[in-house]
Amino acid sequence: MIDFIRMRKLMRELPNIEWDIARLNANATRVTSYITGMPRNAGGNHQEDAYIALADATDAYRAALTELEEMREELDPMIDMLDDINDQGIMRMRYIKGYRPDEIAAILEMTRRNVYYHLSHSERIINRAKQNL
């Protein structure tokens, strides 16, 4: 069975982790001074902590991206077994390219509800086929 819920969760988390990495990188490399003339974070391990947090966030990002790519590789050939070309396109846009349902609806000029219907229908077909293999 393809874990579509996990795929959607990873697709939501990756941009947040990217933002955290950018923020942590800025904190780790900051060398601004205060009026006292002392470098920021002087007397503490704040910069070292920021580097550790940056490394942890980078590792989390790589792990999530690797997991998502493995799931995409497993799903991609299964999309071809869908009969409806619209279902194939919507599934590829959502799970392979990472578009959000509202973006798919705007591109294909359909309602979000219709996009959700096609996604739900296609997910059921793929999971049934996966169970029968």
mmCIF file of N, CA and C in Angstrom:
data_model
loop_
_atom_site.group_PDB
_atom_site.id
_atom_site.type_symbol
_atom_site.label_atom_id
_atom_site.label_comp_id
_atom_site.label_asym_id
_atom_site.label_seq_id
_atom_site.Cartn_x
_atom_site.Cartn_y
_atom_site.Cartn_z
ATOM 1 N N MET A 1 0.826 -1.183 0.000
ATOM 2 C CA MET A 1 0.000 0.000 0.000
ATOM 3 C C MET A 1 0.871 1.248 0.000
ATOM 4 N N ILE A 2 0.471 2.224 -0.778
ATOM 5 C CA ILE A 2 1.166 3.507 -0.806
ATOM 6 C C ILE A 2 0.606 4.356 0.336
ATOM 7 N N ASP A 3 1.477 4.932 1.136
ATOM 8 C CA ASP A 3 1.042 5.759 2.260
ATOM 9 C C ASP A 3 0.904 7.214 1.795
ATOM 10 N N PHE A 4 -0.261 7.524 1.220
ATOM 11 C CA PHE A 4 -0.500 8.864 0.690
ATOM 12 C C PHE A 4 -0.531 9.912 1.803
ATOM 13 N N ILE A 5 -0.996 9.522 2.965
ATOM 14 C CA ILE A 5 -1.043 10.463 4.094
ATOM 15 C C ILE A 5 0.380 10.884 4.472
ATOM 16 N N ARG A 6 1.277 9.908 4.526
ATOM 17 C CA ARG A 6 2.680 10.222 4.845
ATOM 18 C C ARG A 6 3.305 11.099 3.755
ATOM 19 N N MET A 7 2.989 10.816 2.503
ATOM 20 C CA MET A 7 3.529 11.629 1.407
ATOM 21 C C MET A 7 3.070 13.079 1.538
ATOM 22 N N ARG A 8 1.787 13.265 1.813
ATOM 23 C CA ARG A 8 1.274 14.633 1.959
ATOM 24 C C ARG A 8 1.925 15.333 3.142
ATOM 25 N N LYS A 9 2.132 14.595 4.236
ATOM 26 C CA LYS A 9 2.775 15.182 5.410
ATOM 27 C C LYS A 9 4.200 15.617 5.080
ATOM 28 N N LEU A 10 4.936 14.778 4.380
ATOM 29 C CA LEU A 10 6.308 15.135 4.006
ATOM 30 C C LEU A 10 6.330 16.338 3.078
ATOM 31 N N MET A 11 5.383 16.400 2.137
ATOM 32 C CA MET A 11 5.336 17.538 1.217
ATOM 33 C C MET A 11 5.027 18.837 1.963
ATOM 34 N N ARG A 12 4.255 18.753 3.051
ATOM 35 C CA ARG A 12 3.976 19.944 3.867
ATOM 36 C C ARG A 12 5.170 20.321 4.732
ATOM 37 N N GLU A 13 5.897 19.318 5.225
ATOM 38 C CA GLU A 13 6.995 19.575 6.154
ATOM 39 C C GLU A 13 8.248 20.119 5.476
ATOM 40 N N LEU A 14 8.543 19.690 4.266
ATOM 41 C CA LEU A 14 9.796 20.069 3.617
ATOM 42 C C LEU A 14 9.980 21.580 3.505
ATOM 43 N N PRO A 15 8.989 22.353 3.058
ATOM 44 C CA PRO A 15 9.201 23.807 3.012
ATOM 45 C C PRO A 15 9.449 24.416 4.397
ATOM 46 N N ASN A 16 8.807 23.880 5.421
ATOM 47 C CA ASN A 16 9.027 24.381 6.780
ATOM 48 C C ASN A 16 10.450 24.094 7.251
ATOM 49 N N ILE A 17 10.945 22.909 6.922
ATOM 50 C CA ILE A 17 12.318 22.568 7.307
ATOM 51 C C ILE A 17 13.306 23.455 6.543
ATOM 52 N N GLU A 18 13.018 23.726 5.261
ATOM 53 C CA GLU A 18 13.875 24.621 4.478
ATOM 54 C C GLU A 18 13.942 26.004 5.135
ATOM 55 N N TRP A 19 12.794 26.499 5.575
ATOM 56 C CA TRP A 19 12.754 27.795 6.238
ATOM 57 C C TRP A 19 13.561 27.755 7.533
ATOM 58 N N ASP A 20 13.420 26.671 8.300
ATOM 59 C CA ASP A 20 14.200 26.531 9.538
ATOM 60 C C ASP A 20 15.698 26.523 9.251
ATOM 61 N N ILE A 21 16.100 25.838 8.188
ATOM 62 C CA ILE A 21 17.512 25.782 7.830
ATOM 63 C C ILE A 21 18.027 27.182 7.504
ATOM 64 N N ALA A 22 17.258 27.943 6.741
ATOM 65 C CA ALA A 22 17.680 29.308 6.394
ATOM 66 C C ALA A 22 17.799 30.175 7.652
ATOM 67 N N ARG A 23 16.826 30.061 8.559
ATOM 68 C CA ARG A 23 16.849 30.840 9.800
ATOM 69 C C ARG A 23 18.017 30.427 10.685
ATOM 70 N N LEU A 24 18.227 29.118 10.819
ATOM 71 C CA LEU A 24 19.327 28.623 11.655
ATOM 72 C C LEU A 24 20.682 28.980 11.051
ATOM 73 N N ASN A 25 20.773 28.962 9.741
ATOM 74 C CA ASN A 25 22.019 29.352 9.081
ATOM 75 C C ASN A 25 22.324 30.824 9.355
ATOM 76 N N ALA A 26 21.294 31.661 9.303
ATOM 77 C CA ALA A 26 21.487 33.085 9.601
ATOM 78 C C ALA A 26 21.932 33.271 11.045
ATOM 79 N N ASN A 27 21.338 32.532 11.971
ATOM 80 C CA ASN A 27 21.728 32.635 13.381
ATOM 81 C C ASN A 27 23.142 32.118 13.621
ATOM 82 N N ALA A 28 23.503 31.058 12.931
ATOM 83 C CA ALA A 28 24.814 30.445 13.147
ATOM 84 C C ALA A 28 25.943 31.299 12.581
ATOM 85 N N THR A 29 25.650 32.071 11.555
ATOM 86 C CA THR A 29 26.706 32.853 10.908
ATOM 87 C C THR A 29 26.654 34.330 11.252
ATOM 88 N N ARG A 30 25.764 34.719 12.154
ATOM 89 C CA ARG A 30 25.620 36.123 12.534
ATOM 90 C C ARG A 30 26.807 36.562 13.380
ATOM 91 N N VAL A 31 27.378 37.703 13.031
ATOM 92 C CA VAL A 31 28.495 38.250 13.808
ATOM 93 C C VAL A 31 28.279 39.725 14.111
ATOM 94 N N THR A 32 27.047 40.177 14.137
ATOM 95 C CA THR A 32 26.781 41.588 14.410
ATOM 96 C C THR A 32 27.153 41.939 15.842
ATOM 97 N N SER A 33 27.465 43.180 16.040
ATOM 98 C CA SER A 33 27.856 43.656 17.363
ATOM 99 C C SER A 33 26.753 44.504 17.974
ATOM 100 N N TYR A 34 26.736 44.533 19.276
ATOM 101 C CA TYR A 34 25.866 45.444 19.997
ATOM 102 C C TYR A 34 26.646 46.719 20.282
ATOM 103 N N ILE A 35 26.016 47.681 20.912
ATOM 104 C CA ILE A 35 26.653 48.958 21.213
ATOM 105 C C ILE A 35 27.885 48.769 22.084
ATOM 106 N N THR A 36 27.918 47.724 22.860
ATOM 107 C CA THR A 36 29.053 47.487 23.752
ATOM 108 C C THR A 36 30.326 47.172 22.985
ATOM 109 N N GLY A 37 30.200 46.825 21.723
ATOM 110 C CA GLY A 37 31.368 46.464 20.937
ATOM 111 C C GLY A 37 31.701 44.988 21.023
ATOM 112 N N MET A 38 31.010 44.264 21.885
ATOM 113 C CA MET A 38 31.252 42.832 22.019
ATOM 114 C C MET A 38 30.469 42.094 20.924
ATOM 115 N N PRO A 39 31.063 41.070 20.349
ATOM 116 C CA PRO A 39 30.341 40.305 19.345
ATOM 117 C C PRO A 39 29.079 39.697 19.946
ATOM 118 N N ARG A 40 28.079 39.568 19.134
ATOM 119 C CA ARG A 40 26.838 38.961 19.617
ATOM 120 C C ARG A 40 27.130 37.523 20.030
ATOM 121 N N ASN A 41 26.459 37.080 21.021
ATOM 122 C CA ASN A 41 26.601 35.734 21.579
ATOM 123 C C ASN A 41 27.908 35.567 22.344
ATOM 124 N N ALA A 42 28.596 36.665 22.639
ATOM 125 C CA ALA A 42 29.849 36.553 23.389
ATOM 126 C C ALA A 42 29.544 36.022 24.779
ATOM 127 N N GLY A 43 30.386 35.140 25.231
ATOM 128 C CA GLY A 43 30.236 34.608 26.576
ATOM 129 C C GLY A 43 29.307 33.422 26.654
ATOM 130 N N GLY A 44 28.800 32.964 25.555
ATOM 131 C CA GLY A 44 27.903 31.819 25.583
ATOM 132 C C GLY A 44 28.162 30.903 24.400
ATOM 133 N N ASN A 45 27.469 29.827 24.377
ATOM 134 C CA ASN A 45 27.621 28.858 23.293
ATOM 135 C C ASN A 45 26.476 28.963 22.297
ATOM 136 N N HIS A 46 25.874 30.136 22.182
ATOM 137 C CA HIS A 46 24.714 30.288 21.314
ATOM 138 C C HIS A 46 25.037 29.967 19.861
ATOM 139 N N GLN A 47 26.184 30.406 19.400
ATOM 140 C CA GLN A 47 26.557 30.159 18.014
ATOM 141 C C GLN A 47 26.816 28.665 17.794
ATOM 142 N N GLU A 48 27.479 28.040 18.728
ATOM 143 C CA GLU A 48 27.719 26.601 18.633
ATOM 144 C C GLU A 48 26.401 25.840 18.645
ATOM 145 N N ASP A 49 25.481 26.248 19.517
ATOM 146 C CA ASP A 49 24.160 25.631 19.560
ATOM 147 C C ASP A 49 23.429 25.805 18.232
ATOM 148 N N ALA A 50 23.593 26.983 17.626
ATOM 149 C CA ALA A 50 22.943 27.243 16.340
ATOM 150 C C ALA A 50 23.515 26.332 15.257
ATOM 151 N N TYR A 51 24.822 26.086 15.277
ATOM 152 C CA TYR A 51 25.427 25.166 14.306
ATOM 153 C C TYR A 51 24.920 23.744 14.499
ATOM 154 N N ILE A 52 24.762 23.329 15.733
ATOM 155 C CA ILE A 52 24.253 21.986 16.020
ATOM 156 C C ILE A 52 22.810 21.867 15.542
ATOM 157 N N ALA A 53 22.001 22.876 15.849
ATOM 158 C CA ALA A 53 20.609 22.868 15.397
ATOM 159 C C ALA A 53 20.533 22.886 13.870
ATOM 160 N N LEU A 54 21.429 23.632 13.225
ATOM 161 C CA LEU A 54 21.485 23.678 11.767
ATOM 162 C C LEU A 54 21.814 22.302 11.200
ATOM 163 N N ALA A 55 22.768 21.618 11.788
ATOM 164 C CA ALA A 55 23.129 20.274 11.331
ATOM 165 C C ALA A 55 21.967 19.302 11.517
ATOM 166 N N ASP A 56 21.276 19.401 12.649
ATOM 167 C CA ASP A 56 20.125 18.536 12.900
ATOM 168 C C ASP A 56 19.010 18.791 11.884
ATOM 169 N N ALA A 57 18.737 20.062 11.601
ATOM 170 C CA ALA A 57 17.689 20.407 10.642
ATOM 171 C C ALA A 57 18.064 19.941 9.235
ATOM 172 N N THR A 58 19.325 20.065 8.885
ATOM 173 C CA THR A 58 19.783 19.612 7.576
ATOM 174 C C THR A 58 19.643 18.102 7.452
ATOM 175 N N ASP A 59 19.986 17.378 8.505
ATOM 176 C CA ASP A 59 19.817 15.919 8.501
ATOM 177 C C ASP A 59 18.346 15.532 8.380
ATOM 178 N N ALA A 60 17.476 16.237 9.102
ATOM 179 C CA ALA A 60 16.037 15.966 9.030
ATOM 180 C C ALA A 60 15.510 16.227 7.627
ATOM 181 N N TYR A 61 15.988 17.291 7.006
ATOM 182 C CA TYR A 61 15.558 17.624 5.647
ATOM 183 C C TYR A 61 15.986 16.528 4.675
ATOM 184 N N ARG A 62 17.235 16.111 4.773
ATOM 185 C CA ARG A 62 17.733 15.054 3.872
ATOM 186 C C ARG A 62 16.954 13.759 4.057
ATOM 187 N N ALA A 63 16.666 13.395 5.297
ATOM 188 C CA ALA A 63 15.925 12.160 5.572
ATOM 189 C C ALA A 63 14.510 12.238 5.007
ATOM 190 N N ALA A 64 13.836 13.369 5.215
ATOM 191 C CA ALA A 64 12.474 13.531 4.708
ATOM 192 C C ALA A 64 12.463 13.538 3.185
ATOM 193 N N LEU A 65 13.426 14.205 2.573
ATOM 194 C CA LEU A 65 13.497 14.259 1.118
ATOM 195 C C LEU A 65 13.779 12.886 0.534
ATOM 196 N N THR A 66 14.669 12.140 1.147
ATOM 197 C CA THR A 66 14.980 10.786 0.683
ATOM 198 C C THR A 66 13.756 9.888 0.783
ATOM 199 N N GLU A 67 13.055 9.962 1.901
ATOM 200 C CA GLU A 67 11.849 9.156 2.082
ATOM 201 C C GLU A 67 10.797 9.510 1.036
ATOM 202 N N LEU A 68 10.599 10.795 0.794
ATOM 203 C CA LEU A 68 9.610 11.230 -0.192
ATOM 204 C C LEU A 68 10.005 10.779 -1.595
ATOM 205 N N GLU A 69 11.271 10.893 -1.940
ATOM 206 C CA GLU A 69 11.726 10.465 -3.275
ATOM 207 C C GLU A 69 11.533 8.963 -3.468
ATOM 208 N N GLU A 70 11.786 8.169 -2.437
ATOM 209 C CA GLU A 70 11.564 6.724 -2.532
ATOM 210 C C GLU A 70 10.087 6.415 -2.759
ATOM 211 N N MET A 71 9.224 7.130 -2.049
ATOM 212 C CA MET A 71 7.783 6.920 -2.225
ATOM 213 C C MET A 71 7.351 7.336 -3.629
ATOM 214 N N ARG A 72 7.901 8.430 -4.136
ATOM 215 C CA ARG A 72 7.565 8.882 -5.483
ATOM 216 C C ARG A 72 8.002 7.878 -6.536
ATOM 217 N N GLU A 73 9.184 7.293 -6.349
ATOM 218 C CA GLU A 73 9.662 6.279 -7.292
ATOM 219 C C GLU A 73 8.764 5.055 -7.295
ATOM 220 N N GLU A 74 8.247 4.691 -6.138
ATOM 221 C CA GLU A 74 7.337 3.550 -6.047
ATOM 222 C C GLU A 74 5.986 3.878 -6.683
ATOM 223 N N LEU A 75 5.527 5.102 -6.521
ATOM 224 C CA LEU A 75 4.211 5.497 -7.010
ATOM 225 C C LEU A 75 4.189 5.765 -8.511
ATOM 226 N N ASP A 76 5.237 6.333 -9.056
ATOM 227 C CA ASP A 76 5.240 6.793 -10.448
ATOM 228 C C ASP A 76 4.770 5.736 -11.448
ATOM 229 N N PRO A 77 5.311 4.509 -11.444
ATOM 230 C CA PRO A 77 4.824 3.532 -12.423
ATOM 231 C C PRO A 77 3.376 3.098 -12.181
ATOM 232 N N MET A 78 2.923 3.211 -10.947
ATOM 233 C CA MET A 78 1.553 2.804 -10.634
ATOM 234 C C MET A 78 0.527 3.806 -11.175
ATOM 235 N N ILE A 79 0.938 5.043 -11.345
ATOM 236 C CA ILE A 79 0.031 6.061 -11.874
ATOM 237 C C ILE A 79 -0.376 5.707 -13.308
ATOM 238 N N ASP A 80 0.544 5.083 -14.048
ATOM 239 C CA ASP A 80 0.262 4.714 -15.438
ATOM 240 C C ASP A 80 -0.873 3.707 -15.571
ATOM 241 N N MET A 81 -1.159 2.959 -14.530
ATOM 242 C CA MET A 81 -2.225 1.969 -14.626
ATOM 243 C C MET A 81 -3.627 2.575 -14.457
ATOM 244 N N LEU A 82 -3.718 3.860 -14.137
ATOM 245 C CA LEU A 82 -5.013 4.528 -14.067
ATOM 246 C C LEU A 82 -5.571 4.677 -15.481
ATOM 247 N N ASP A 83 -6.850 4.401 -15.643
ATOM 248 C CA ASP A 83 -7.474 4.453 -16.969
ATOM 249 C C ASP A 83 -7.659 5.879 -17.472
ATOM 250 N N ASP A 84 -8.039 6.761 -16.583
ATOM 251 C CA ASP A 84 -8.363 8.137 -16.976
ATOM 252 C C ASP A 84 -7.104 8.988 -17.041
ATOM 253 N N ILE A 85 -6.875 9.612 -18.193
ATOM 254 C CA ILE A 85 -5.691 10.459 -18.381
ATOM 255 C C ILE A 85 -5.719 11.657 -17.433
ATOM 256 N N ASN A 86 -6.926 12.160 -17.106
ATOM 257 C CA ASN A 86 -7.037 13.263 -16.136
ATOM 258 C C ASN A 86 -6.569 12.824 -14.751
ATOM 259 N N ASP A 87 -6.956 11.612 -14.362
ATOM 260 C CA ASP A 87 -6.510 11.088 -13.067
ATOM 261 C C ASP A 87 -4.995 10.959 -13.031
ATOM 262 N N GLN A 88 -4.424 10.468 -14.114
ATOM 263 C CA GLN A 88 -2.971 10.339 -14.188
ATOM 264 C C GLN A 88 -2.296 11.702 -14.030
ATOM 265 N N GLY A 89 -2.794 12.691 -14.748
ATOM 266 C CA GLY A 89 -2.203 14.027 -14.689
ATOM 267 C C GLY A 89 -2.330 14.651 -13.316
ATOM 268 N N ILE A 90 -3.497 14.514 -12.726
ATOM 269 C CA ILE A 90 -3.724 15.096 -11.393
ATOM 270 C C ILE A 90 -2.840 14.407 -10.356
ATOM 271 N N MET A 91 -2.727 13.084 -10.427
ATOM 272 C CA MET A 91 -1.872 12.361 -9.480
ATOM 273 C C MET A 91 -0.402 12.757 -9.660
ATOM 274 N N ARG A 92 0.034 12.907 -10.887
ATOM 275 C CA ARG A 92 1.434 13.309 -11.126
ATOM 276 C C ARG A 92 1.682 14.725 -10.609
ATOM 277 N N MET A 93 0.723 15.615 -10.855
ATOM 278 C CA MET A 93 0.893 16.986 -10.385
ATOM 279 C C MET A 93 0.960 17.026 -8.857
ATOM 280 N N ARG A 94 0.129 16.232 -8.212
ATOM 281 C CA ARG A 94 0.045 16.269 -6.752
ATOM 282 C C ARG A 94 1.222 15.565 -6.084
ATOM 283 N N TYR A 95 1.464 14.325 -6.472
ATOM 284 C CA TYR A 95 2.412 13.505 -5.721
ATOM 285 C C TYR A 95 3.818 13.462 -6.311
ATOM 286 N N ILE A 96 3.968 13.644 -7.597
ATOM 287 C CA ILE A 96 5.299 13.598 -8.191
ATOM 288 C C ILE A 96 5.905 15.000 -8.253
ATOM 289 N N LYS A 97 5.105 15.977 -8.698
ATOM 290 C CA LYS A 97 5.612 17.349 -8.813
ATOM 291 C C LYS A 97 5.394 18.165 -7.548
ATOM 292 N N GLY A 98 4.461 17.747 -6.687
ATOM 293 C CA GLY A 98 4.279 18.406 -5.401
ATOM 294 C C GLY A 98 3.338 19.603 -5.396
ATOM 295 N N TYR A 99 2.487 19.738 -6.419
ATOM 296 C CA TYR A 99 1.531 20.846 -6.424
ATOM 297 C C TYR A 99 0.469 20.647 -5.348
ATOM 298 N N ARG A 100 -0.028 21.755 -4.806
ATOM 299 C CA ARG A 100 -1.147 21.706 -3.872
ATOM 300 C C ARG A 100 -2.449 21.582 -4.664
ATOM 301 N N PRO A 101 -3.505 21.030 -4.057
ATOM 302 C CA PRO A 101 -4.778 20.870 -4.777
ATOM 303 C C PRO A 101 -5.327 22.179 -5.337
ATOM 304 N N ASP A 102 -5.183 23.295 -4.619
ATOM 305 C CA ASP A 102 -5.694 24.558 -5.144
ATOM 306 C C ASP A 102 -4.899 25.013 -6.366
ATOM 307 N N GLU A 103 -3.601 24.700 -6.412
ATOM 308 C CA GLU A 103 -2.798 25.016 -7.599
ATOM 309 C C GLU A 103 -3.227 24.160 -8.786
ATOM 310 N N ILE A 104 -3.481 22.887 -8.530
ATOM 311 C CA ILE A 104 -3.941 21.991 -9.597
ATOM 312 C C ILE A 104 -5.276 22.471 -10.141
ATOM 313 N N ALA A 105 -6.172 22.853 -9.243
ATOM 314 C CA ALA A 105 -7.495 23.340 -9.660
ATOM 315 C C ALA A 105 -7.363 24.577 -10.539
ATOM 316 N N ALA A 106 -6.481 25.482 -10.176
ATOM 317 C CA ALA A 106 -6.295 26.700 -10.970
ATOM 318 C C ALA A 106 -5.703 26.383 -12.334
ATOM 319 N N ILE A 107 -4.724 25.500 -12.378
ATOM 320 C CA ILE A 107 -4.080 25.145 -13.644
ATOM 321 C C ILE A 107 -5.052 24.442 -14.574
ATOM 322 N N LEU A 108 -5.815 23.501 -14.039
ATOM 323 C CA LEU A 108 -6.737 22.704 -14.865
ATOM 324 C C LEU A 108 -8.119 23.330 -14.992
ATOM 325 N N GLU A 109 -8.306 24.487 -14.359
ATOM 326 C CA GLU A 109 -9.575 25.205 -14.391
ATOM 327 C C GLU A 109 -10.743 24.306 -13.970
ATOM 328 N N MET A 110 -10.580 23.744 -12.778
ATOM 329 C CA MET A 110 -11.647 22.940 -12.179
ATOM 330 C C MET A 110 -11.756 23.324 -10.710
ATOM 331 N N THR A 111 -12.763 22.860 -10.055
ATOM 332 C CA THR A 111 -12.930 23.189 -8.645
ATOM 333 C C THR A 111 -11.982 22.344 -7.796
ATOM 334 N N ARG A 112 -11.659 22.858 -6.614
ATOM 335 C CA ARG A 112 -10.836 22.078 -5.691
ATOM 336 C C ARG A 112 -11.540 20.788 -5.304
ATOM 337 N N ARG A 113 -12.835 20.869 -5.154
ATOM 338 C CA ARG A 113 -13.605 19.683 -4.793
ATOM 339 C C ARG A 113 -13.448 18.592 -5.845
ATOM 340 N N ASN A 114 -13.466 18.993 -7.116
ATOM 341 C CA ASN A 114 -13.285 18.035 -8.202
ATOM 342 C C ASN A 114 -11.883 17.436 -8.166
ATOM 343 N N VAL A 115 -10.883 18.261 -7.876
ATOM 344 C CA VAL A 115 -9.509 17.766 -7.759
ATOM 345 C C VAL A 115 -9.429 16.747 -6.620
ATOM 346 N N TYR A 116 -10.019 17.061 -5.475
ATOM 347 C CA TYR A 116 -10.015 16.124 -4.351
ATOM 348 C C TYR A 116 -10.720 14.821 -4.710
ATOM 349 N N TYR A 117 -11.801 14.920 -5.477
ATOM 350 C CA TYR A 117 -12.507 13.711 -5.905
ATOM 351 C C TYR A 117 -11.583 12.830 -6.745
ATOM 352 N N HIS A 118 -10.918 13.429 -7.742
ATOM 353 C CA HIS A 118 -10.028 12.657 -8.603
ATOM 354 C C HIS A 118 -8.877 12.045 -7.800
ATOM 355 N N LEU A 119 -8.310 12.814 -6.869
ATOM 356 C CA LEU A 119 -7.226 12.296 -6.039
ATOM 357 C C LEU A 119 -7.682 11.115 -5.190
ATOM 358 N N SER A 120 -8.810 11.280 -4.536
ATOM 359 C CA SER A 120 -9.336 10.228 -3.670
ATOM 360 C C SER A 120 -9.637 8.963 -4.468
ATOM 361 N N HIS A 121 -10.290 9.141 -5.595
ATOM 362 C CA HIS A 121 -10.643 8.014 -6.465
ATOM 363 C C HIS A 121 -9.373 7.291 -6.936
ATOM 364 N N SER A 122 -8.394 8.037 -7.379
ATOM 365 C CA SER A 122 -7.146 7.458 -7.888
ATOM 366 C C SER A 122 -6.362 6.758 -6.785
ATOM 367 N N GLU A 123 -6.339 7.345 -5.601
ATOM 368 C CA GLU A 123 -5.639 6.727 -4.478
ATOM 369 C C GLU A 123 -6.249 5.372 -4.142
ATOM 370 N N ARG A 124 -7.584 5.293 -4.137
ATOM 371 C CA ARG A 124 -8.246 4.018 -3.861
ATOM 372 C C ARG A 124 -7.891 2.972 -4.913
ATOM 373 N N ILE A 125 -7.908 3.353 -6.184
ATOM 374 C CA ILE A 125 -7.585 2.413 -7.262
ATOM 375 C C ILE A 125 -6.151 1.908 -7.111
ATOM 376 N N ILE A 126 -5.222 2.811 -6.861
ATOM 377 C CA ILE A 126 -3.815 2.423 -6.740
ATOM 378 C C ILE A 126 -3.595 1.526 -5.526
ATOM 379 N N ASN A 127 -4.213 1.843 -4.410
ATOM 380 C CA ASN A 127 -4.028 1.014 -3.215
ATOM 381 C C ASN A 127 -4.664 -0.373 -3.388
ATOM 382 N N ARG A 128 -5.802 -0.454 -4.066
ATOM 383 C CA ARG A 128 -6.396 -1.768 -4.354
ATOM 384 C C ARG A 128 -5.473 -2.588 -5.244
ATOM 385 N N ALA A 129 -4.945 -1.949 -6.267
ATOM 386 C CA ALA A 129 -4.035 -2.645 -7.189
ATOM 387 C C ALA A 129 -2.769 -3.093 -6.457
ATOM 388 N N LYS A 130 -2.268 -2.268 -5.570
ATOM 389 C CA LYS A 130 -1.062 -2.587 -4.809
ATOM 390 C C LYS A 130 -1.319 -3.785 -3.895
ATOM 391 N N GLN A 131 -2.501 -3.865 -3.297
ATOM 392 C CA GLN A 131 -2.837 -4.993 -2.430
ATOM 393 C C GLN A 131 -2.953 -6.285 -3.212
ATOM 394 N N ASN A 132 -3.392 -6.195 -4.465
ATOM 395 C CA ASN A 132 -3.581 -7.395 -5.289
ATOM 396 C C ASN A 132 -2.279 -7.916 -5.896
ATOM 397 N N LEU A 133 -1.214 -7.142 -5.798
ATOM 398 C CA LEU A 133 0.077 -7.590 -6.368
ATOM 399 C C LEU A 133 0.757 -8.590 -5.505
#
